[in-house]
mmCIF file of C-alpha atoms in Angstrom:
data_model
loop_
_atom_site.group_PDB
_atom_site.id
_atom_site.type_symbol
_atom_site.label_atom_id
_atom_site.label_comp_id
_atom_site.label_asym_id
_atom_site.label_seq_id
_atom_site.Cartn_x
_atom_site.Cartn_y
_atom_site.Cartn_z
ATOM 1 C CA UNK A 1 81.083 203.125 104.547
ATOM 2 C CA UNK A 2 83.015 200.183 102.236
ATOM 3 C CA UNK A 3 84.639 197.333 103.757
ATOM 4 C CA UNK A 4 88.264 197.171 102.597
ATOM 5 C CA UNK A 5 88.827 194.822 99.703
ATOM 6 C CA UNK A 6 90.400 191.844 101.659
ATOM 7 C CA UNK A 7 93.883 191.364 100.439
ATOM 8 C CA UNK A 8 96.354 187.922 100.468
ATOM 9 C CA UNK A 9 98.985 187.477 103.136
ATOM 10 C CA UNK A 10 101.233 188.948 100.578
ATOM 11 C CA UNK A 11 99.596 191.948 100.027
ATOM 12 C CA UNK A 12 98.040 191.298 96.788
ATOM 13 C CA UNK A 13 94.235 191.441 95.645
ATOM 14 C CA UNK A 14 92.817 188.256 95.364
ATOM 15 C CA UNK A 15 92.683 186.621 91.448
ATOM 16 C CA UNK A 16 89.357 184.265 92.295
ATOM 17 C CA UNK A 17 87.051 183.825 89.096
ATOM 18 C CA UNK A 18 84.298 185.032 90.997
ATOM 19 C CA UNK A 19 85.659 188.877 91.098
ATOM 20 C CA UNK A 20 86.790 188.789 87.267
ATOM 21 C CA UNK A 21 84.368 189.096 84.458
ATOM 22 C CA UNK A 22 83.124 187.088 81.286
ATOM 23 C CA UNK A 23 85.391 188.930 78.635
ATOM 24 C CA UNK A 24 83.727 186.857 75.643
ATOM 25 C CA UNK A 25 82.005 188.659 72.895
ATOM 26 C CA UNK A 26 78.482 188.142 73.243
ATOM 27 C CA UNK A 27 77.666 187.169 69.614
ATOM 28 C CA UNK A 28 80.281 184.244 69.545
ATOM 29 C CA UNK A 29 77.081 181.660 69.881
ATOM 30 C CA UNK A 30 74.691 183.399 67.215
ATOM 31 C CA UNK A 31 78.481 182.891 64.911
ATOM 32 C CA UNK A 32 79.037 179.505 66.021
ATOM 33 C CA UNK A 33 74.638 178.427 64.863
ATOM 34 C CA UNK A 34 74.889 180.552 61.375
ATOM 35 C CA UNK A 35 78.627 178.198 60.587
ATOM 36 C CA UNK A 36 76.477 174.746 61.357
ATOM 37 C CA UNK A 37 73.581 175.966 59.043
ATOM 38 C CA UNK A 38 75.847 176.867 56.119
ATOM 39 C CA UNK A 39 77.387 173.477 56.299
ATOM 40 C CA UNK A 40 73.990 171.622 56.239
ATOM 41 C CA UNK A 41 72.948 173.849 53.692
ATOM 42 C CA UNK A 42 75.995 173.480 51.530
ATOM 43 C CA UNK A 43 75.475 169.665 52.134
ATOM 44 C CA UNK A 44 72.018 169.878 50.646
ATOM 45 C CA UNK A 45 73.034 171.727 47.827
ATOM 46 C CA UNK A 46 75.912 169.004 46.771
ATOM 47 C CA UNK A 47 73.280 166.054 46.981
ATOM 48 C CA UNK A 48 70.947 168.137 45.123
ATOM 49 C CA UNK A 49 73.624 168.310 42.081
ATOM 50 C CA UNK A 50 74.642 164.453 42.700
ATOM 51 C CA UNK A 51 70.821 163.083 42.703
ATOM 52 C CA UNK A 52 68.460 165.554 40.842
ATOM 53 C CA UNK A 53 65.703 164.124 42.769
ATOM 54 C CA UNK A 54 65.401 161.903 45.594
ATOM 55 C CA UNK A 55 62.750 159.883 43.783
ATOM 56 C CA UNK A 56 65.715 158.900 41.320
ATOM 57 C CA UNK A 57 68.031 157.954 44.106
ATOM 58 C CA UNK A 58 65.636 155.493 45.551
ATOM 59 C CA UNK A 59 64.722 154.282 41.871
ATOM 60 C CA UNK A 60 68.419 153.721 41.452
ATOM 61 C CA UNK A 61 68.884 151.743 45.316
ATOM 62 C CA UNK A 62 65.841 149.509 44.578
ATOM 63 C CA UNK A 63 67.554 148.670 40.968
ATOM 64 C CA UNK A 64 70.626 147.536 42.704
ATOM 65 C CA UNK A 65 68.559 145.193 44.862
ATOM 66 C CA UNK A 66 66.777 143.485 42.288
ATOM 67 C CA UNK A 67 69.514 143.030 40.379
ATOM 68 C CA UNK A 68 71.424 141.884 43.340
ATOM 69 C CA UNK A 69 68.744 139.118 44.448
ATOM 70 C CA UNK A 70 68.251 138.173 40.633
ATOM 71 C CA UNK A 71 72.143 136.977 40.296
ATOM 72 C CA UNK A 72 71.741 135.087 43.641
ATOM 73 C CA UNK A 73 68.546 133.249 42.607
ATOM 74 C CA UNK A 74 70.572 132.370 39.253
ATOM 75 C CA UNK A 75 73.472 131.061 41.007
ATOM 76 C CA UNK A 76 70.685 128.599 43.447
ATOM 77 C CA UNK A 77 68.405 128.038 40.898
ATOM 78 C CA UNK A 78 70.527 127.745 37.769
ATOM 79 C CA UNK A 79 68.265 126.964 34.830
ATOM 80 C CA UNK A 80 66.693 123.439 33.821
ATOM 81 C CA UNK A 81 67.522 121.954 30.580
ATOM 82 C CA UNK A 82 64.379 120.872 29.056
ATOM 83 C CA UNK A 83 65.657 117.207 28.769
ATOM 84 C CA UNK A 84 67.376 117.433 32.330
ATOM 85 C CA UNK A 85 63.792 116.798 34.418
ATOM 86 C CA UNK A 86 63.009 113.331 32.758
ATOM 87 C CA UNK A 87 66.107 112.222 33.162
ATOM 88 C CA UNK A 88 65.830 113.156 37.020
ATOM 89 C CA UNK A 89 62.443 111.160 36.952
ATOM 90 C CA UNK A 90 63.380 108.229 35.456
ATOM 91 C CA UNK A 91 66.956 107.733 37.950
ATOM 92 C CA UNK A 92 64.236 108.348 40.844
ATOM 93 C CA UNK A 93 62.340 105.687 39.404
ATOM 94 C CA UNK A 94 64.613 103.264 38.962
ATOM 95 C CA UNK A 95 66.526 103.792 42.601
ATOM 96 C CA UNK A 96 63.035 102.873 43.838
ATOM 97 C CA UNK A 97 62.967 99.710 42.101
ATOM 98 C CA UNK A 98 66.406 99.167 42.986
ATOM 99 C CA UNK A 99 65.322 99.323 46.998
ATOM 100 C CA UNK A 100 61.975 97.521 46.489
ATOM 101 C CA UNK A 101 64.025 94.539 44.855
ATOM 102 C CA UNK A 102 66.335 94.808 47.805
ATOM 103 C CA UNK A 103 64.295 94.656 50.389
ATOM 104 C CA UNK A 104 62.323 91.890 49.140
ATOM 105 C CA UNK A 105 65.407 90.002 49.073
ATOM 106 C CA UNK A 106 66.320 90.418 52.417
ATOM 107 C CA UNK A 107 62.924 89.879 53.497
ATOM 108 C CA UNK A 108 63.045 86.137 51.911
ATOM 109 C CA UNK A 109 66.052 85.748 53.720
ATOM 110 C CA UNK A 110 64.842 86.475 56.739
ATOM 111 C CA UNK A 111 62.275 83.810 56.151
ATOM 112 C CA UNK A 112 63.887 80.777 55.309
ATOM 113 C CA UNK A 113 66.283 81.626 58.285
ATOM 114 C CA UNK A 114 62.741 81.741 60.591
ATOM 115 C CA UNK A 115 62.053 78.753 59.271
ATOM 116 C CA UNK A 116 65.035 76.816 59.699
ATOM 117 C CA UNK A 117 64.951 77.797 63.204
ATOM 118 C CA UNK A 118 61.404 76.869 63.709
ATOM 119 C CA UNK A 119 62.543 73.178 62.334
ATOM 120 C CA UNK A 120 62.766 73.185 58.339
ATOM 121 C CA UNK A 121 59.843 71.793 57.123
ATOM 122 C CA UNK A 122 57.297 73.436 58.291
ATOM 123 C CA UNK A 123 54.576 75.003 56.522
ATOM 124 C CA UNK A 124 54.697 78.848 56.634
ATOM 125 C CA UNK A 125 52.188 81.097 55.581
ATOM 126 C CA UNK A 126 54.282 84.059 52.845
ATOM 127 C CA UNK A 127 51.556 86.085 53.071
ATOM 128 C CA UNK A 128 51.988 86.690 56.995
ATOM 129 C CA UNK A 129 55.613 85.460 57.542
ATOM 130 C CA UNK A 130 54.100 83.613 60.302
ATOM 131 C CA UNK A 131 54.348 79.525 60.834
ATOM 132 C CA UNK A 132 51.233 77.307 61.599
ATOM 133 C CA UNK A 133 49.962 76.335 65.213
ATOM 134 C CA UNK A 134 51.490 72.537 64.970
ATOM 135 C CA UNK A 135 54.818 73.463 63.575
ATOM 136 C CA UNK A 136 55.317 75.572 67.242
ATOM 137 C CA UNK A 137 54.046 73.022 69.381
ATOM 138 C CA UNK A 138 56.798 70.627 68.079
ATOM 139 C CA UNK A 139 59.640 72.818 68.675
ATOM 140 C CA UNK A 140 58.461 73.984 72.020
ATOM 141 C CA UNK A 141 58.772 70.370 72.690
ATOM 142 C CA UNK A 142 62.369 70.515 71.100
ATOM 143 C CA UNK A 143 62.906 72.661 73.913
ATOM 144 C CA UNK A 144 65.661 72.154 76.351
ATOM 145 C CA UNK A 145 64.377 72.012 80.295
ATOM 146 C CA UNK A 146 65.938 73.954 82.458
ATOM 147 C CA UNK A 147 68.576 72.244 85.077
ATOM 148 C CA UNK A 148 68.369 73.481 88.649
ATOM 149 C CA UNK A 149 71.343 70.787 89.714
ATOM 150 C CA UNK A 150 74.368 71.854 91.310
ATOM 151 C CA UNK A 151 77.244 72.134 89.005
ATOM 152 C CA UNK A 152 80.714 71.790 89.785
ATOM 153 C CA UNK A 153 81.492 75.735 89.945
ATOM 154 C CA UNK A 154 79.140 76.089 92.759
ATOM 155 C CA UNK A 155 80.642 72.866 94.733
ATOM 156 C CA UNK A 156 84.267 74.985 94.443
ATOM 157 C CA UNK A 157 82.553 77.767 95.990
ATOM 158 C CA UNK A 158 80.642 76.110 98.711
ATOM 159 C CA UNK A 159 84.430 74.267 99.446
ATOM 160 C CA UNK A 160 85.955 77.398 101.449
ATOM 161 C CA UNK A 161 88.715 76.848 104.210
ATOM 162 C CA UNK A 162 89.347 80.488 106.147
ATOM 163 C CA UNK A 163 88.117 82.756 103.367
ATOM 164 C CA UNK A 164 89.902 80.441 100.786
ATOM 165 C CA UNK A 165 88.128 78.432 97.805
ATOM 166 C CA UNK A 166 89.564 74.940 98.186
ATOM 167 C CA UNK A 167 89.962 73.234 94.243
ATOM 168 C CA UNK A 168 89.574 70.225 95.784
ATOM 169 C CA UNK A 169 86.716 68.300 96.994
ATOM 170 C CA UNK A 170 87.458 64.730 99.088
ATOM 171 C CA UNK A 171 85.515 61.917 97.486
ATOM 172 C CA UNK A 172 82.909 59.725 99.014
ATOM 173 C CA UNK A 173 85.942 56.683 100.214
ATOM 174 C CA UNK A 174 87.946 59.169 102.004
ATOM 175 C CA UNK A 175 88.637 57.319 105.138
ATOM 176 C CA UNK A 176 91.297 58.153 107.784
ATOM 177 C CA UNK A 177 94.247 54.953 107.884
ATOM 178 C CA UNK A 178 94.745 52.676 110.266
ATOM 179 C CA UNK A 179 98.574 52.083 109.883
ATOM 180 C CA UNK A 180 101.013 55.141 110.685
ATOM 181 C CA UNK A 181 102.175 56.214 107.559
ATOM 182 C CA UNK A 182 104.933 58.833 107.627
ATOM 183 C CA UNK A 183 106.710 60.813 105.090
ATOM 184 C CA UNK A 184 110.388 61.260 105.702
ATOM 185 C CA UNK A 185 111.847 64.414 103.896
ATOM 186 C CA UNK A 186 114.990 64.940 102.095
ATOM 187 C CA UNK A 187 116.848 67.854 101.173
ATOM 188 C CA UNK A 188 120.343 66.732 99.411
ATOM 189 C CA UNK A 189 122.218 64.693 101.879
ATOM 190 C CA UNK A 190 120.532 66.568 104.721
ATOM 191 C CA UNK A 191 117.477 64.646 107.099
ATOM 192 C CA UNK A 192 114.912 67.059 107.846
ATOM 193 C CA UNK A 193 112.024 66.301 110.598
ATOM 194 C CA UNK A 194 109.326 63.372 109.862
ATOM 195 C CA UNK A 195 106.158 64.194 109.112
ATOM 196 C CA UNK A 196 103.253 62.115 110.517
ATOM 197 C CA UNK A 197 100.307 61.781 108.163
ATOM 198 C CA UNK A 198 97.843 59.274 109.578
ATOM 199 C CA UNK A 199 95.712 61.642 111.633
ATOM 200 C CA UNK A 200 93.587 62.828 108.581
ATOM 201 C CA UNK A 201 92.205 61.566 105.218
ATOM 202 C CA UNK A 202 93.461 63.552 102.879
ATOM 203 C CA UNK A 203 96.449 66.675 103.362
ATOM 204 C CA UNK A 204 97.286 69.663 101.079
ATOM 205 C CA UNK A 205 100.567 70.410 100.161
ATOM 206 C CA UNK A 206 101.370 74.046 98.896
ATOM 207 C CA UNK A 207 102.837 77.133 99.128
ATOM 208 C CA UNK A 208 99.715 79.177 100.725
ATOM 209 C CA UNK A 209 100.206 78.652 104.323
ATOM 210 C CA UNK A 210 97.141 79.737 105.353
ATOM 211 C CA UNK A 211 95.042 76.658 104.255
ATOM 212 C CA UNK A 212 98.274 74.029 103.443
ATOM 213 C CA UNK A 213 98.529 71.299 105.347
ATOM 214 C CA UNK A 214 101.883 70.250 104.603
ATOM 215 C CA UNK A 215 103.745 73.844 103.147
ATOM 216 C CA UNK A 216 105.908 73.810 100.359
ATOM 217 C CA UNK A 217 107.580 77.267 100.297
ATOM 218 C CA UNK A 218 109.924 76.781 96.964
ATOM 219 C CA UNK A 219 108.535 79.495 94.289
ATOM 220 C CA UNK A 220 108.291 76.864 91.564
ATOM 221 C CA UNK A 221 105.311 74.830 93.154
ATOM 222 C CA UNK A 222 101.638 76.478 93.363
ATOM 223 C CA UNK A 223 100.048 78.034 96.433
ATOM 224 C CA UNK A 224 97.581 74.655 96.161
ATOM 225 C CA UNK A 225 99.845 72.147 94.523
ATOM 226 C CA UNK A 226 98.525 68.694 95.547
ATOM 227 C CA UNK A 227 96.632 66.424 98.128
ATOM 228 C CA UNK A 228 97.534 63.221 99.972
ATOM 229 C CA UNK A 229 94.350 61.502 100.019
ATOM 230 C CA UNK A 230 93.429 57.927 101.907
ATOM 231 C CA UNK A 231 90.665 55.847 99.997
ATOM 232 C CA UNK A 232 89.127 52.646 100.983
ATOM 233 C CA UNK A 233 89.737 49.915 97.868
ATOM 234 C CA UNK A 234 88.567 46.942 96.972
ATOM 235 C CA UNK A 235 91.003 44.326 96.633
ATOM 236 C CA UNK A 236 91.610 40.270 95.710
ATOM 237 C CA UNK A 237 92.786 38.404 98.185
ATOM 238 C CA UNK A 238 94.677 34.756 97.327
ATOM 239 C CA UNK A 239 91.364 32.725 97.481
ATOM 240 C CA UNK A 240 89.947 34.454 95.193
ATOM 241 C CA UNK A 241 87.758 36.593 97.798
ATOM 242 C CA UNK A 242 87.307 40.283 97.401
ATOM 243 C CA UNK A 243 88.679 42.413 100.297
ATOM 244 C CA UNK A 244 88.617 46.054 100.728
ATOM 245 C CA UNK A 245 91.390 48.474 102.799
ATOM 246 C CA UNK A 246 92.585 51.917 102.519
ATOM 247 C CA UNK A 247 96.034 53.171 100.570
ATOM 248 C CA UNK A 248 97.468 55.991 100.236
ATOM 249 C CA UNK A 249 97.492 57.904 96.720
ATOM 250 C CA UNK A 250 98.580 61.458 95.260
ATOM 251 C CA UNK A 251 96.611 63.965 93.090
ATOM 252 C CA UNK A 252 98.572 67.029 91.513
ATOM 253 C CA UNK A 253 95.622 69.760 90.983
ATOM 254 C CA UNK A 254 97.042 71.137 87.974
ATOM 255 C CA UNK A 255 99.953 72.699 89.007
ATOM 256 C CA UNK A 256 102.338 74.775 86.876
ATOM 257 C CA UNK A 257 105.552 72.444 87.099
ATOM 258 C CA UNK A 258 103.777 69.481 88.353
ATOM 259 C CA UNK A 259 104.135 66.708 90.858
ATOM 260 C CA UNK A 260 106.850 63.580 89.967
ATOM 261 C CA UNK A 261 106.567 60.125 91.705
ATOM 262 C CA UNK A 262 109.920 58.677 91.261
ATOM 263 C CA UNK A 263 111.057 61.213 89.103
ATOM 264 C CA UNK A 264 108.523 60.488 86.793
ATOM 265 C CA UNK A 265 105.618 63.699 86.303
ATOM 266 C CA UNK A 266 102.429 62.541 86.932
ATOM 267 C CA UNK A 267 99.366 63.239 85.321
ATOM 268 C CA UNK A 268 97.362 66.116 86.583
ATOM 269 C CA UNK A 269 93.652 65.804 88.338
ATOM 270 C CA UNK A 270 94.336 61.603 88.224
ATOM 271 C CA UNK A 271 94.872 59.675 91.461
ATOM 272 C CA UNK A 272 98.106 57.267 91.953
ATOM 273 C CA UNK A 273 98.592 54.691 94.446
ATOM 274 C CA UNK A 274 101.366 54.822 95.988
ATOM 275 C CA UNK A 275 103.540 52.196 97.900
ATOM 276 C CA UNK A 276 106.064 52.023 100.252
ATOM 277 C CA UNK A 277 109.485 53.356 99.299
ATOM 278 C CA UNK A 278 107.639 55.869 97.278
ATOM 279 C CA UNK A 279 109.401 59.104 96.332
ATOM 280 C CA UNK A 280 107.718 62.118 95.993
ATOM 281 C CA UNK A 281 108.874 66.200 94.479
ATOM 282 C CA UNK A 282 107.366 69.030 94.134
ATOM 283 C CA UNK A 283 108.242 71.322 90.876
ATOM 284 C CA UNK A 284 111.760 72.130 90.907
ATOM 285 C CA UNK A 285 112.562 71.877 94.739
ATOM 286 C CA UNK A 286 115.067 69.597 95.619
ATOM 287 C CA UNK A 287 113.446 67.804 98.581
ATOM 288 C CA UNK A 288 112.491 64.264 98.551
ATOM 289 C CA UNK A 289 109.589 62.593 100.558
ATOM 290 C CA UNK A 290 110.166 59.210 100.856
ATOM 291 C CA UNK A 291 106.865 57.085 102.093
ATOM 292 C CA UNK A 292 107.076 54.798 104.924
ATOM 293 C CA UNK A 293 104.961 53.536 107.921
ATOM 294 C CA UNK A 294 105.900 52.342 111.244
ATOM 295 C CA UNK A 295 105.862 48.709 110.568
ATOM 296 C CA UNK A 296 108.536 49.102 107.187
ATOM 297 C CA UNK A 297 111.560 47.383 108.594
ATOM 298 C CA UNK A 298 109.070 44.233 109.841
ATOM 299 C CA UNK A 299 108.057 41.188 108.256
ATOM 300 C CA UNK A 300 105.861 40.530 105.778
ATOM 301 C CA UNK A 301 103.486 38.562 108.463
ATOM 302 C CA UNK A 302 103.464 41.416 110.161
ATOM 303 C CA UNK A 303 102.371 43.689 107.032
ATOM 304 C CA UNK A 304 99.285 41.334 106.322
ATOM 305 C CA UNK A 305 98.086 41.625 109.996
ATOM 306 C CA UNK A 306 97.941 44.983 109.355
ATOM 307 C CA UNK A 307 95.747 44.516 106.678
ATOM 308 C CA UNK A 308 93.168 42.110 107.985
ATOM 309 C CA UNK A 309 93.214 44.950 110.675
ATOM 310 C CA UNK A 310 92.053 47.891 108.697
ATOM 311 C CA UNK A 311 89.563 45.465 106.869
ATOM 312 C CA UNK A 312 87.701 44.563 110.333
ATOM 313 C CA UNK A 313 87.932 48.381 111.299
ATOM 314 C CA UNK A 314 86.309 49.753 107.621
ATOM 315 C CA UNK A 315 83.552 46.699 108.261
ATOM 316 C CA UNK A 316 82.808 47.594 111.614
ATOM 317 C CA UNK A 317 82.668 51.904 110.780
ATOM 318 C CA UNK A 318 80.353 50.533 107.524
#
């Protein structure tokens, strides 16, 4: 017995591809091959007419090409003139010359500047551009020898003060005074504190207060503007006799607005003795430092003691 034919939940036989059947003719491929022959055959046929042979066509293509690579070769390669190619020959010819007669100029130049350097008149060999034996001997001894002394860049170097190059080096008479000199300062009408200044030979003055020994904060001096240095002097006594005691005196290390001892700018790297009354500035700042000692308001007997004094003392220390 059949199974029923399964139906849909609607009631309706099922419309899968599986239960239908090919409905296509069968001779629709053999059709389909016999249409694709015809055209290559009808394609044959036209190519036939065009080209009568195929040996022609290719005749024809390779024709092209050599006439193709002939107008290129042309357009290279255009033709020489018969008179052209000596003409050509002789330019080369002379542009040769032209560089031979060049360089041998240059190369006579380079001589005599060889021998210059080597000292003028010697004897030099043109064959070998080369100088004799005696001519080298004399200016090896023309020579310069080398100097392994200290210079003055390296002392500025070695002269550091807490991570600071000092331009200023104290000179072999330094000596630390005897007599109290003090500097008194003035700013306008007003009396600022006294500075004492007879505890060291020689004090900076400057606006970098890290290695100053007297600061001077006004913008217009330098951050190492000058030194107060002490130096043991000779001098002439009244009987003729030559004496020797130490004064005071100011260097300006080459400031930017300079150093003025009483109100007159002083020159810069150059030491000036200074005396007692002295006035001192700095740049443009408007402070005064007057130079005094302890012994200013006495007599003069008393001065010259004071003298004789430091003379004994810088006898006795030598």
């Amino acid at each position: 017995s059949r199974s029923p034919k399964r139906k849909s939940r609607s009631g309706r036989r099922s419309r899968s591809p599986r239960g239908r059947r090919s409905r296509s003719p069968p001779h629709a491929a053999v059709k389909v091959k016999q249409e694709r022959d015809d055209h290559c055959r009808r394609g044959n046929e036209e190519r036939k007419q065009r080209y009568p042979s195929e040996l022609e066509h290719r005749r024809e293509r390779s024709g092209d090409r050599d006439r193709h690579r002939d107008h290129s070769d042309r357009r290279k390669n255009p033709p020489e003139r018969p008179g052209v190619r000596g003409h050509e020959r002789e330019r080369d010819v002379q542009n040769i010359r032209e560089q031979q007669a060049e360089r041998e100029f240059y190369n006579e130049r380079r001589r005599e500047h060889r021998q210059n350097n080597e000292g003028g008149g010697a004897d030099q060999n043109p064959e070998l551009g080369q100088s004799d034996n005696k001519p080298k001997e004399k200016a090896s001894v023309k020579k310069e020898k080398p100097s392994f002394e200290l210079s003055g860049a390296l002392l500025e170097d070695t002269n550091t003060f807490r991570g600071v190059v000092i331009k200023y080096s104290e000179p072999p008479e330094a000596r630390i005074p005897k007599k109290r000199w003090r500097l008194y300062p003035f700013k306008n009408d007003e009396f600022l504190p006294v500075m004492y200044i007879h505890r060291q030979s020689a004090y900076l003055l400057g606006r970098h207060r890290r290695i100053a020994d007297i600061p001077i904060d006004h913008p217009s001096c330098s951050k190492q503007h000058a030194v107060f240095q002490y130096r043991l002097v000779e001098y002439t006594r009244a009987d003729g006799t030559v004496g020797r005691r130490v004064r005071p005196y100011i260097i300006d290390l080459g400031s930017g607005n300079g150093t003025f001892l009483n109100n007159q700018r002083i020159e810069p790297q150059r030491y000036y003795e200074l005396k007692e009354k002295d006035v001192l500035k700095f740049g443009f700042s408007s402070r005064e430092y007057v130079l005094l000692h302890e012994s200013s308001d006495k007599s003069e007997a008393n001065t010259k003691d004071d003298d004789e004094d430091e003379e004994k003392e810088e006898e006795s220390d030598s």
